PDB file of C-alpha atoms in Angstrom:
ATOM      1  CA  MET A   1      -3.877   5.848 101.772  1.00  0.00           C
ATOM      2  CA  SER A   2      -2.059   3.335  99.574  1.00  0.00           C
ATOM      3  CA  GLN A   3      -1.175   4.058  95.963  1.00  0.00           C
ATOM      4  CA  ARG A   4      -3.522   1.259  94.876  1.00  0.00           C
ATOM      5  CA  ARG A   5      -6.495   2.852  96.635  1.00  0.00           C
ATOM      6  CA  LYS A   6      -5.566   6.246  95.255  1.00  0.00           C
ATOM      7  CA  SER A   7      -5.568   4.867  91.711  1.00  0.00           C
ATOM      8  CA  ARG A   8      -8.985   3.331  92.227  1.00  0.00           C
ATOM      9  CA  GLY A   9     -10.308   6.664  93.407  1.00  0.00           C
ATOM     10  CA  HIS A  10      -9.041   8.413  90.278  1.00  0.00           C
ATOM     11  CA  LEU A  11     -10.543   5.737  88.061  1.00  0.00           C
ATOM     12  CA  THR A  12     -13.906   6.037  89.799  1.00  0.00           C
ATOM     13  CA  ALA A  13     -13.854   9.789  89.230  1.00  0.00           C
ATOM     14  CA  ALA A  14     -13.024   9.319  85.558  1.00  0.00           C
ATOM     15  CA  CYS A  15     -15.940   6.927  85.101  1.00  0.00           C
ATOM     16  CA  SER A  16     -18.484   9.110  86.899  1.00  0.00           C
ATOM     17  CA  PRO A  17     -21.360  10.476  84.754  1.00  0.00           C
ATOM     18  CA  GLY A  18     -20.178  14.079  85.046  1.00  0.00           C
ATOM     19  CA  ALA A  19     -16.541  13.448  84.173  1.00  0.00           C
ATOM     20  CA  PRO A  20     -15.152  14.965  80.946  1.00  0.00           C
ATOM     21  CA  VAL A  21     -15.249  12.609  77.969  1.00  0.00           C
ATOM     22  CA  LEU A  22     -11.466  12.522  77.567  1.00  0.00           C
ATOM     23  CA  ALA A  23     -10.610  12.572  81.266  1.00  0.00           C
ATOM     24  CA  ALA A  24      -9.887   8.855  81.325  1.00  0.00           C
ATOM     25  CA  GLN A  25      -7.032   9.306  78.889  1.00  0.00           C
ATOM     26  CA  THR A  26      -4.746  10.687  81.577  1.00  0.00           C
ATOM     27  CA  LEU A  27      -5.707   8.486  84.500  1.00  0.00           C
ATOM     28  CA  PRO A  28      -4.129   5.282  85.832  1.00  0.00           C
ATOM     29  CA  LEU A  29      -5.892   1.959  85.425  1.00  0.00           C
ATOM     30  CA  SER A  30      -6.433   0.077  88.673  1.00  0.00           C
ATOM     31  CA  GLY A  31      -7.125  -3.631  88.843  1.00  0.00           C
ATOM     32  CA  ILE A  32      -5.591  -4.340  85.441  1.00  0.00           C
ATOM     33  CA  GLU A  33      -2.238  -6.066  85.209  1.00  0.00           C
ATOM     34  CA  ASP A  34       0.170  -3.201  84.451  1.00  0.00           C
ATOM     35  CA  ARG A  35       2.999  -5.385  83.150  1.00  0.00           C
ATOM     36  CA  PRO A  36       1.643  -8.326  81.148  1.00  0.00           C
ATOM     37  CA  PRO A  37       3.793 -11.452  80.728  1.00  0.00           C
ATOM     38  CA  ASP A  38       5.232 -10.306  77.387  1.00  0.00           C
ATOM     39  CA  GLY A  39       6.627  -7.250  79.182  1.00  0.00           C
ATOM     40  CA  GLY A  40       5.757  -4.622  76.609  1.00  0.00           C
ATOM     41  CA  VAL A  41       2.049  -4.326  75.783  1.00  0.00           C
ATOM     42  CA  TRP A  42       1.546  -0.985  77.532  1.00  0.00           C
ATOM     43  CA  GLY A  43       4.695   0.523  76.083  1.00  0.00           C
ATOM     44  CA  ARG A  44       4.395  -0.552  72.431  1.00  0.00           C
ATOM     45  CA  ARG A  45       0.725  -0.896  71.625  1.00  0.00           C
ATOM     46  CA  ARG A  46      -1.233   2.045  70.217  1.00  0.00           C
ATOM     47  CA  VAL A  47      -4.984   2.252  69.605  1.00  0.00           C
ATOM     48  CA  LEU A  48      -6.554   4.691  67.143  1.00  0.00           C
ATOM     49  CA  LEU A  49      -9.119   6.975  68.790  1.00  0.00           C
ATOM     50  CA  LEU A  50     -11.909   8.328  66.581  1.00  0.00           C
ATOM     51  CA  ASN A  51     -14.339  11.113  67.338  1.00  0.00           C
ATOM     52  CA  SER A  52     -18.023  10.169  67.407  1.00  0.00           C
ATOM     53  CA  THR A  53     -18.085  11.380  63.782  1.00  0.00           C
ATOM     54  CA  TYR A  54     -15.264   8.931  62.898  1.00  0.00           C
ATOM     55  CA  GLU A  55     -12.703  11.718  62.592  1.00  0.00           C
ATOM     56  CA  PRO A  56      -9.278  10.429  63.733  1.00  0.00           C
ATOM     57  CA  LEU A  57      -8.128  12.169  66.911  1.00  0.00           C
ATOM     58  CA  ALA A  58      -5.109  10.422  68.392  1.00  0.00           C
ATOM     59  CA  ALA A  59      -3.093   7.249  68.758  1.00  0.00           C
ATOM     60  CA  LEU A  60      -3.586   6.269  72.389  1.00  0.00           C
ATOM     61  CA  PRO A  61      -1.399   4.002  74.499  1.00  0.00           C
ATOM     62  CA  ALA A  62      -3.173   0.704  75.195  1.00  0.00           C
ATOM     63  CA  ARG A  63      -3.642   1.617  78.871  1.00  0.00           C
ATOM     64  CA  ARG A  64      -5.624   4.758  78.066  1.00  0.00           C
ATOM     65  CA  ALA A  65      -7.732   3.016  75.452  1.00  0.00           C
ATOM     66  CA  VAL A  66      -8.698   0.257  77.897  1.00  0.00           C
ATOM     67  CA  VAL A  67      -9.588   2.836  80.560  1.00  0.00           C
ATOM     68  CA  MET A  68     -11.927   4.608  78.133  1.00  0.00           C
ATOM     69  CA  LEU A  69     -13.639   1.338  77.227  1.00  0.00           C
ATOM     70  CA  LEU A  70     -14.097   0.354  80.866  1.00  0.00           C
ATOM     71  CA  CYS A  71     -15.489   3.797  81.703  1.00  0.00           C
ATOM     72  CA  GLY A  72     -18.008   3.668  78.874  1.00  0.00           C
ATOM     73  CA  LYS A  73     -16.460   6.683  77.144  1.00  0.00           C
ATOM     74  CA  ALA A  74     -15.740   4.774  73.928  1.00  0.00           C
ATOM     75  CA  ASP A  75     -16.756   1.696  71.964  1.00  0.00           C
ATOM     76  CA  VAL A  76     -14.709  -0.744  69.911  1.00  0.00           C
ATOM     77  CA  VAL A  77     -14.883  -0.047  66.174  1.00  0.00           C
ATOM     78  CA  HIS A  78     -12.250  -2.487  64.965  1.00  0.00           C
ATOM     79  CA  ALA A  79     -11.385  -5.430  67.180  1.00  0.00           C
ATOM     80  CA  ASP A  80      -8.104  -7.290  66.930  1.00  0.00           C
ATOM     81  CA  PRO A  81      -8.648 -11.004  67.660  1.00  0.00           C
ATOM     82  CA  GLY A  82      -4.901 -11.524  67.656  1.00  0.00           C
ATOM     83  CA  GLY A  83      -4.184  -8.550  69.894  1.00  0.00           C
ATOM     84  CA  PRO A  84      -2.733  -8.678  73.410  1.00  0.00           C
ATOM     85  CA  VAL A  85      -5.091  -9.727  76.192  1.00  0.00           C
ATOM     86  CA  ILE A  86      -5.094  -7.687  79.395  1.00  0.00           C
ATOM     87  CA  HIS A  87      -6.281  -9.526  82.508  1.00  0.00           C
ATOM     88  CA  SER A  88      -7.971  -8.120  85.590  1.00  0.00           C
ATOM     89  CA  ALA A  89      -9.329  -9.930  88.611  1.00  0.00           C
ATOM     90  CA  THR A  90     -12.736 -10.369  86.983  1.00  0.00           C
ATOM     91  CA  ARG A  91     -12.301 -10.182  83.214  1.00  0.00           C
ATOM     92  CA  ALA A  92      -9.975 -10.384  80.241  1.00  0.00           C
ATOM     93  CA  ILE A  93      -9.851  -7.543  77.708  1.00  0.00           C
ATOM     94  CA  THR A  94      -8.404  -7.892  74.218  1.00  0.00           C
ATOM     95  CA  VAL A  95      -6.805  -4.593  73.223  1.00  0.00           C
ATOM     96  CA  PRO A  96      -8.569  -3.408  70.016  1.00  0.00           C
ATOM     97  CA  SER A  97      -7.103  -1.592  67.016  1.00  0.00           C
ATOM     98  CA  VAL A  98      -9.653   1.243  66.785  1.00  0.00           C
ATOM     99  CA  ILE A  99     -12.093   2.778  69.274  1.00  0.00           C
ATOM    100  CA  ARG A 100     -14.680   5.555  68.892  1.00  0.00           C
ATOM    101  CA  LEU A 101     -15.887   8.162  71.379  1.00  0.00           C
ATOM    102  CA  ARG A 102     -19.544   7.990  72.352  1.00  0.00           C
ATOM    103  CA  SER A 103     -19.746  11.785  72.636  1.00  0.00           C
ATOM    104  CA  PHE A 104     -18.507  14.351  70.136  1.00  0.00           C
ATOM    105  CA  VAL A 105     -15.402  16.336  71.071  1.00  0.00           C
ATOM    106  CA  ARG A 106     -14.745  19.649  69.344  1.00  0.00           C
ATOM    107  CA  VAL A 107     -11.199  19.865  67.994  1.00  0.00           C
ATOM    108  CA  PRO A 108      -9.562  23.313  67.639  1.00  0.00           C
ATOM    109  CA  TYR A 109      -8.881  24.161  63.999  1.00  0.00           C
ATOM    110  CA  ARG A 110      -5.229  24.482  63.063  1.00  0.00           C
ATOM    111  CA  ALA A 111      -4.507  25.592  59.534  1.00  0.00           C
ATOM    112  CA  ARG A 112      -1.027  24.201  58.944  1.00  0.00           C
ATOM    113  CA  VAL A 113       0.086  20.679  59.727  1.00  0.00           C
ATOM    114  CA  PRO A 114       3.513  20.600  61.418  1.00  0.00           C
ATOM    115  CA  MET A 115       6.159  19.035  59.212  1.00  0.00           C
ATOM    116  CA  THR A 116       7.862  15.995  60.668  1.00  0.00           C
ATOM    117  CA  ARG A 117       9.907  13.257  59.058  1.00  0.00           C
ATOM    118  CA  ALA A 118       7.102  10.739  59.634  1.00  0.00           C
ATOM    119  CA  ALA A 119       4.438  12.950  58.027  1.00  0.00           C
ATOM    120  CA  LEU A 120       6.653  13.797  55.059  1.00  0.00           C
ATOM    121  CA  MET A 121       7.336  10.116  54.418  1.00  0.00           C
ATOM    122  CA  HIS A 122       3.599   9.414  54.505  1.00  0.00           C
ATOM    123  CA  ARG A 123       2.906  12.333  52.150  1.00  0.00           C
ATOM    124  CA  ASP A 124       5.421  11.001  49.617  1.00  0.00           C
ATOM    125  CA  ARG A 125       4.322   7.410  50.279  1.00  0.00           C
ATOM    126  CA  PHE A 126       7.855   6.407  51.245  1.00  0.00           C
ATOM    127  CA  ARG A 127       9.008   6.858  47.634  1.00  0.00           C
ATOM    128  CA  CYS A 128      11.953   8.888  46.389  1.00  0.00           C
ATOM    129  CA  ALA A 129      10.816  12.154  44.793  1.00  0.00           C
ATOM    130  CA  TYR A 130      13.555  11.794  42.169  1.00  0.00           C
ATOM    131  CA  CYS A 131      13.694   8.146  41.084  1.00  0.00           C
ATOM    132  CA  GLY A 132      10.641   6.539  42.693  1.00  0.00           C
ATOM    133  CA  SER A 133      12.521   3.887  44.658  1.00  0.00           C
ATOM    134  CA  LYS A 134      12.044   3.320  48.383  1.00  0.00           C
ATOM    135  CA  ALA A 135      12.895   6.463  50.349  1.00  0.00           C
ATOM    136  CA  ASP A 136      14.792   6.454  53.613  1.00  0.00           C
ATOM    137  CA  THR A 137      16.023  10.065  53.878  1.00  0.00           C
ATOM    138  CA  VAL A 138      14.664  13.616  53.653  1.00  0.00           C
ATOM    139  CA  ASP A 139      16.145  16.034  51.109  1.00  0.00           C
ATOM    140  CA  HIS A 140      15.844  19.799  50.640  1.00  0.00           C
ATOM    141  CA  VAL A 141      15.044  20.492  46.979  1.00  0.00           C
ATOM    142  CA  VAL A 142      16.798  23.847  47.233  1.00  0.00           C
ATOM    143  CA  PRO A 143      19.717  23.048  49.573  1.00  0.00           C
ATOM    144  CA  ARG A 144      19.820  24.816  52.923  1.00  0.00           C
ATOM    145  CA  SER A 145      23.318  26.029  52.049  1.00  0.00           C
ATOM    146  CA  ARG A 146      21.785  27.894  49.121  1.00  0.00           C
ATOM    147  CA  GLY A 147      18.901  29.492  50.959  1.00  0.00           C
ATOM    148  CA  GLY A 148      16.365  26.667  50.848  1.00  0.00           C
ATOM    149  CA  ALA A 149      13.735  26.557  53.578  1.00  0.00           C
ATOM    150  CA  HIS A 150      12.926  23.632  55.836  1.00  0.00           C
ATOM    151  CA  SER A 151       9.298  23.491  54.741  1.00  0.00           C
ATOM    152  CA  TRP A 152       6.693  21.237  53.166  1.00  0.00           C
ATOM    153  CA  GLU A 153       7.247  22.964  49.825  1.00  0.00           C
ATOM    154  CA  ASN A 154      11.022  22.419  49.839  1.00  0.00           C
ATOM    155  CA  CYS A 155      11.384  19.001  51.475  1.00  0.00           C
ATOM    156  CA  VAL A 156      10.874  15.625  49.841  1.00  0.00           C
ATOM    157  CA  ALA A 157      11.469  11.981  50.625  1.00  0.00           C
ATOM    158  CA  ALA A 158      14.549  10.628  48.866  1.00  0.00           C
ATOM    159  CA  CYS A 159      16.532   7.435  48.626  1.00  0.00           C
ATOM    160  CA  ALA A 160      20.048   7.548  50.041  1.00  0.00           C
ATOM    161  CA  GLY A 161      21.583   7.240  46.571  1.00  0.00           C
ATOM    162  CA  CYS A 162      19.776  10.236  45.079  1.00  0.00           C
ATOM    163  CA  ASN A 163      20.325  12.305  48.197  1.00  0.00           C
ATOM    164  CA  HIS A 164      24.057  11.603  48.054  1.00  0.00           C
ATOM    165  CA  ARG A 165      24.357  12.328  44.321  1.00  0.00           C
ATOM    166  CA  LYS A 166      22.373  15.546  44.556  1.00  0.00           C
ATOM    167  CA  ALA A 167      24.353  16.838  47.542  1.00  0.00           C
ATOM    168  CA  ASP A 168      24.091  20.657  47.629  1.00  0.00           C
ATOM    169  CA  ARG A 169      23.300  21.146  43.951  1.00  0.00           C
ATOM    170  CA  MET A 170      20.155  22.529  42.334  1.00  0.00           C
ATOM    171  CA  LEU A 171      17.919  20.294  40.226  1.00  0.00           C
ATOM    172  CA  SER A 172      18.624  22.457  37.169  1.00  0.00           C
ATOM    173  CA  GLU A 173      22.331  21.764  37.559  1.00  0.00           C
ATOM    174  CA  LEU A 174      21.689  18.026  37.426  1.00  0.00           C
ATOM    175  CA  GLY A 175      18.935  18.025  34.837  1.00  0.00           C
ATOM    176  CA  TRP A 176      16.623  16.358  37.366  1.00  0.00           C
ATOM    177  CA  THR A 177      12.895  16.901  37.863  1.00  0.00           C
ATOM    178  CA  LEU A 178      10.538  16.095  40.706  1.00  0.00           C
ATOM    179  CA  ARG A 179       7.998  13.325  40.228  1.00  0.00           C
ATOM    180  CA  SER A 180       5.360  15.572  41.841  1.00  0.00           C
ATOM    181  CA  THR A 181       5.139  19.063  43.334  1.00  0.00           C
ATOM    182  CA  PRO A 182       5.712  19.012  47.118  1.00  0.00           C
ATOM    183  CA  LEU A 183       2.804  20.666  48.935  1.00  0.00           C
ATOM    184  CA  PRO A 184       1.667  20.829  52.569  1.00  0.00           C
ATOM    185  CA  PRO A 185      -0.985  18.184  53.332  1.00  0.00           C
ATOM    186  CA  LYS A 186      -4.395  19.183  54.641  1.00  0.00           C
ATOM    187  CA  GLY A 187      -6.722  17.451  57.059  1.00  0.00           C
ATOM    188  CA  GLN A 188      -6.901  16.627  60.754  1.00  0.00           C
ATOM    189  CA  HIS A 189      -5.630  13.083  60.198  1.00  0.00           C
ATOM    190  CA  TRP A 190      -2.282  14.466  59.032  1.00  0.00           C
ATOM    191  CA  ARG A 191      -1.574  15.673  62.557  1.00  0.00           C
ATOM    192  CA  LEU A 192      -1.806  12.090  63.687  1.00  0.00           C
ATOM    193  CA  LEU A 193       0.345  10.864  60.802  1.00  0.00           C
ATOM    194  CA  SER A 194       3.003  13.424  61.724  1.00  0.00           C
ATOM    195  CA  SER A 195       3.670  11.566  64.969  1.00  0.00           C
ATOM    196  CA  ILE A 196       3.495   7.942  63.808  1.00  0.00           C
ATOM    197  CA  LYS A 197       6.144   6.057  61.865  1.00  0.00           C
ATOM    198  CA  GLU A 198       4.397   2.710  61.480  1.00  0.00           C
ATOM    199  CA  LEU A 199       0.648   2.326  61.064  1.00  0.00           C
ATOM    200  CA  ASP A 200      -1.588  -0.512  62.106  1.00  0.00           C
ATOM    201  CA  PRO A 201      -3.087  -1.728  58.776  1.00  0.00           C
ATOM    202  CA  ALA A 202      -6.547  -1.570  60.372  1.00  0.00           C
ATOM    203  CA  TRP A 203      -6.201   2.223  60.705  1.00  0.00           C
ATOM    204  CA  VAL A 204      -5.808   2.992  56.998  1.00  0.00           C
ATOM    205  CA  ARG A 205      -9.522   3.159  56.179  1.00  0.00           C
ATOM    206  CA  TYR A 206     -10.023   5.805  58.890  1.00  0.00           C
ATOM    207  CA  LEU A 207      -7.030   8.010  58.075  1.00  0.00           C
ATOM    208  CA  GLY A 208      -7.790   8.854  54.464  1.00  0.00           C
ATOM    209  CA  GLU A 209      -5.295   9.991  51.837  1.00  0.00           C
ATOM    210  CA  GLY A 210      -1.658   9.577  52.762  1.00  0.00           C
ATOM    211  CA  ALA A 211      -2.115   6.651  55.105  1.00  0.00           C
ATOM    212  CA  ALA A 212      -2.007   3.883  52.520  1.00  0.00           C
TER     213      ALA A 212
END
């Protein structure tokens, strides 16, 4: 059996009435041009997936999002008229910005959001915790060399200048203060923010505090 036929079989299974709601996310898409003329739609494009209750779940690759739409597992919430167009033998599909599951999916509760550079920058809104200018580095308030932890409570976004001047000194030694108290963020959407550096502007309304 050829690879093309095998892919079609998997897609048919994913679109069957009894298939799991999220099964299509991991399956290949047959009949759709896999490498569009611009050479990078599948690799670069991400589509925000919402639960049926509009809770943000994940940032899907364009391929997976299109599969879910074709299988009837999700609907378009926010179209992107200027988005890339994916062509098949019978139709053209414009990749949307946001899609929503038709059926509710229960998400396991996880108390603490993992700290990543991307999430920390979103928490601090890409502003230096010391001077308020644009941040491009992460700094430990209590330096690691002096027992500081690598945690939400001890890490802040900082501009390169402040980070360099502070070095391994304590704030009290410099007479500096923080613009706000660093705390761990809460909410399911922060798990998504922890893995994304740049957000599609259309996603902001669905991601809540920290996304703007």
